[in-house]
CSV table of C-alpha atoms in Angstrom, one decimal:
chain,number,residue,atom,x,y,z
A,290,MET,CA,69.6,105.7,-31.6
A,291,ARG,CA,72.8,107.5,-32.4
A,292,LEU,CA,73.4,110.8,-29.7
A,293,VAL,CA,75.2,113.5,-31.5
A,294,SER,CA,76.5,116.6,-29.6
A,295,GLN,CA,74.5,119.6,-30.4
A,296,GLU,CA,77.5,121.4,-32.1
A,297,MET,CA,78.0,118.4,-33.9
A,298,ALA,CA,74.7,118.8,-35.3
A,299,ASP,CA,74.6,122.3,-36.0
A,300,SER,CA,77.7,121.8,-38.4
A,301,GLY,CA,76.6,119.5,-40.9
A,302,GLU,CA,78.9,116.9,-39.2
A,303,TYR,CA,77.7,113.4,-37.6
A,304,PHE,CA,80.1,112.2,-34.8
A,305,PRO,CA,78.6,109.4,-32.7
A,306,MET,CA,79.1,109.8,-29.2
A,307,SER,CA,81.0,107.2,-28.2
A,308,ASP,CA,83.4,108.9,-30.7
A,309,VAL,CA,84.0,111.8,-29.1
A,310,VAL,CA,84.4,109.8,-25.6
A,311,THR,CA,87.1,107.6,-27.0
A,312,LYS,CA,88.3,110.8,-28.1
A,313,ILE,CA,88.2,113.0,-24.4
A,314,THR,CA,89.5,109.5,-22.8
A,315,ARG,CA,92.8,109.7,-25.0
A,316,ALA,CA,93.7,113.1,-24.3
A,317,ALA,CA,93.2,112.7,-20.6
A,318,THR,CA,95.2,109.7,-20.6
A,319,GLY,CA,97.9,111.9,-22.1
A,320,VAL,CA,97.4,114.1,-19.9
A,321,HIS,CA,97.8,112.7,-17.5
A,322,ARG,CA,101.0,110.9,-18.8
A,323,ASP,CA,102.8,113.7,-19.2
A,324,MET,CA,101.8,114.9,-15.2
A,325,GLU,CA,103.4,112.1,-13.9
A,326,ALA,CA,105.8,112.4,-16.7
A,327,LEU,CA,106.4,115.6,-15.1
A,328,ALA,CA,106.6,114.7,-11.6
A,329,ASP,CA,108.8,111.8,-11.6
A,330,ALA,CA,111.1,114.4,-13.7
A,331,LEU,CA,110.5,116.6,-10.7
A,332,GLY,CA,110.8,114.0,-7.6
A,333,THR,CA,113.9,112.7,-9.4
A,334,PHE,CA,115.7,116.5,-9.3
A,335,LEU,CA,114.2,117.0,-5.9
A,336,VAL,CA,116.1,113.7,-4.2
A,337,ASP,CA,119.3,114.4,-6.5
A,338,ALA,CA,119.3,118.0,-4.9
A,339,PHE,CA,118.9,116.3,-1.7
A,340,HIS,CA,120.9,113.6,-2.3
A,341,HIS,CA,124.0,115.7,-3.3
A,342,LEU,CA,123.2,119.0,-0.3
A,343,ALA,CA,123.6,116.2,2.0
A,344,LEU,CA,126.4,114.7,0.4
A,345,PHE,CA,128.6,118.6,0.1
A,346,ALA,CA,127.4,119.0,4.3
A,347,ILE,CA,128.8,115.4,5.3
A,348,GLY,CA,131.4,115.3,3.2
A,349,GLY,CA,132.3,119.3,4.9
A,350,THR,CA,131.9,118.2,8.6
A,351,THR,CA,133.9,114.8,8.2
A,352,VAL,CA,136.7,117.5,7.0
A,353,TRP,CA,136.0,120.7,9.4
A,354,SER,CA,135.7,117.3,12.4
A,355,ALA,CA,139.2,115.5,11.1
A,356,ALA,CA,140.8,119.3,10.6
A,357,ALA,CA,140.2,120.2,14.4
A,358,ALA,CA,140.9,116.9,15.6
A,359,PHE,CA,144.5,117.6,14.0
A,360,ALA,CA,144.7,120.9,15.1
A,361,GLY,CA,143.9,119.2,18.8
A,362,MET,CA,146.5,116.6,18.4
A,363,VAL,CA,149.0,120.1,17.3
A,364,GLY,CA,148.0,121.7,20.3
A,365,ARG,CA,148.9,119.2,22.6
A,366,GLY,CA,152.2,118.4,20.6
A,367,GLU,CA,151.2,114.9,20.6
A,368,ALA,CA,149.1,112.3,19.1
A,369,ASN,CA,148.1,108.6,20.5
A,370,LEU,CA,146.7,105.9,18.8
A,371,SER,CA,142.8,106.6,20.2
A,372,ASP,CA,143.6,110.1,18.0
A,373,ILE,CA,145.1,108.3,14.6
A,374,LEU,CA,142.3,105.8,14.6
A,375,LEU,CA,139.8,109.2,15.4
A,376,LEU,CA,141.8,110.1,12.1
A,377,PHE,CA,141.5,106.4,10.6
A,378,ILE,CA,137.6,107.2,11.6
A,379,TYR,CA,137.6,110.8,9.2
A,380,LEU,CA,139.5,109.1,6.9
A,381,GLU,CA,136.9,105.6,5.7
A,382,ILE,CA,133.6,108.8,6.2
A,383,GLY,CA,135.6,110.8,3.0
A,384,ALA,CA,135.8,108.0,1.4
A,385,MET,CA,132.8,106.3,2.2
A,386,VAL,CA,131.1,110.0,1.0
A,387,GLY,CA,132.9,109.7,-2.4
A,388,ILE,CA,131.8,106.8,-3.6
A,389,TYR,CA,128.1,107.3,-2.6
A,390,PHE,CA,128.8,110.2,-4.4
A,391,LYS,CA,130.3,108.6,-7.3
A,392,THR,CA,128.0,105.4,-7.5
A,393,THR,CA,125.0,106.4,-4.9
A,394,ARG,CA,125.2,102.9,-3.3
A,395,LEU,CA,126.2,103.1,0.0
A,396,PRO,CA,128.9,101.4,0.9
A,397,VAL,CA,127.6,99.1,3.4
A,398,ARG,CA,131.2,97.7,4.3
A,399,TYR,CA,133.2,101.1,5.3
A,400,LEU,CA,129.5,101.8,7.4
A,401,ILE,CA,131.2,98.0,8.9
A,402,TYR,CA,135.0,99.6,8.9
A,403,ILE,CA,134.1,102.4,10.7
A,404,ALA,CA,132.4,100.5,13.7
A,405,ILE,CA,135.5,98.1,13.6
A,406,THR,CA,137.3,101.9,14.0
A,407,ALA,CA,135.6,102.7,16.7
A,408,LEU,CA,135.3,99.8,18.7
A,409,GLY,CA,139.8,99.7,18.7
A,410,ARG,CA,139.8,103.0,20.0
A,411,VAL,CA,137.3,101.8,23.0
A,412,LEU,CA,139.5,98.7,23.5
A,413,ILE,CA,142.3,101.1,23.2
A,414,GLU,CA,140.8,103.3,26.2
A,415,LEU,CA,140.1,100.5,28.4
A,416,VAL,CA,142.6,98.5,28.3
A,417,SER,CA,145.1,102.2,28.7
A,418,ALA,CA,143.2,105.1,30.4
A,419,GLU,CA,141.6,102.8,32.6
A,420,HIS,CA,143.2,99.7,33.0
A,421,ARG,CA,140.4,97.3,33.1
A,422,THR,CA,140.0,93.4,32.4
A,423,GLY,CA,137.3,90.6,31.9
A,424,THR,CA,134.2,91.1,30.8
A,425,ASP,CA,134.4,94.6,29.7
A,426,ILE,CA,137.0,94.1,27.2
A,427,LEU,CA,135.9,90.5,26.0
A,428,VAL,CA,132.1,92.1,25.3
A,429,VAL,CA,134.5,94.7,22.7
A,430,ALA,CA,136.3,91.7,21.0
A,431,GLY,CA,133.3,89.9,20.5
A,432,ALA,CA,131.5,92.7,18.7
A,433,ILE,CA,135.0,93.0,16.4
A,434,LEU,CA,135.2,89.8,16.0
A,435,MET,CA,131.2,89.7,15.1
A,436,LEU,CA,131.5,92.6,13.0
A,437,SER,CA,135.3,91.0,10.9
A,438,PHE,CA,132.5,88.3,9.9
A,439,ALA,CA,129.8,90.6,8.7
A,440,VAL,CA,132.4,92.5,6.5
A,441,LEU,CA,133.8,88.3,5.1
A,442,VAL,CA,129.3,87.0,4.8
A,443,LEU,CA,129.5,90.8,3.2
A,444,ARG,CA,132.3,90.5,0.6
A,445,PHE,CA,131.7,86.4,-0.3
A,446,GLY,CA,128.2,87.4,-0.7
A,447,SER,CA,129.0,90.5,-2.9
A,448,TYR,CA,131.5,87.8,-5.2
A,449,GLN,CA,129.6,84.8,-5.2
A,450,TYR,CA,126.4,86.9,-5.8
A,451,PRO,CA,126.9,89.8,-7.9
A,452,SER,CA,124.5,92.4,-7.8
A,453,GLU,CA,123.5,94.3,-11.1
A,454,LYS,CA,124.0,97.7,-12.2
A,455,PRO,CA,120.6,100.2,-11.1
A,456,VAL,CA,117.8,101.2,-13.8
A,457,SER,CA,119.7,104.2,-13.8
A,458,ASP,CA,123.0,103.3,-13.8
A,459,VAL,CA,122.2,101.0,-16.9
A,460,LYS,CA,120.1,103.9,-18.4
A,461,SER,CA,123.1,106.7,-18.5
A,462,ASP,CA,125.8,103.8,-19.9
A,463,GLN,CA,123.2,103.2,-22.9
A,464,ALA,CA,122.6,107.1,-23.3
A,465,ARG,CA,126.6,107.3,-23.0
A,466,GLU,CA,126.7,104.7,-24.7
A,467,ALA,CA,124.3,106.3,-27.5
A,468,HIS,CA,125.9,109.3,-27.2
A,469,ALA,CA,129.3,108.7,-28.1
């Protein structure tokens, strides 16, 4: 026995109930797919907007901090080695933000360079200001050596095993080629 809806039976059309269920299922699947596409697009937009706002905030803060440090050096009428290294740290942060802004990849090596420079500042402070010798200097120098080794390992790894482009980069490359 085949079931039909009352409306279809009244109109003279005869559709098995399973066809109606199939059509409803297809329609629901289409709506679900469209909702997922909308949610993905909205999520991507919100993440990108947050990244851009955060990058501008970090970049602006870096420029502001570097300008304040430079103004302090000008106000004192001198710049010591620690001050110059601080400006290099600001430069590396700015470069890292710029690279991330252009490629959406975080260059880990720059973070290590910043850490090495910061430890160099600590080492200078230990030696010049406090005239310490011994284990403090050895610990800081050892940390610099370990970070330098980490950079070497990262560079070797990226040379030996280059990473593939992220899916988003591949899609944008394909879109550019299609429009060209």
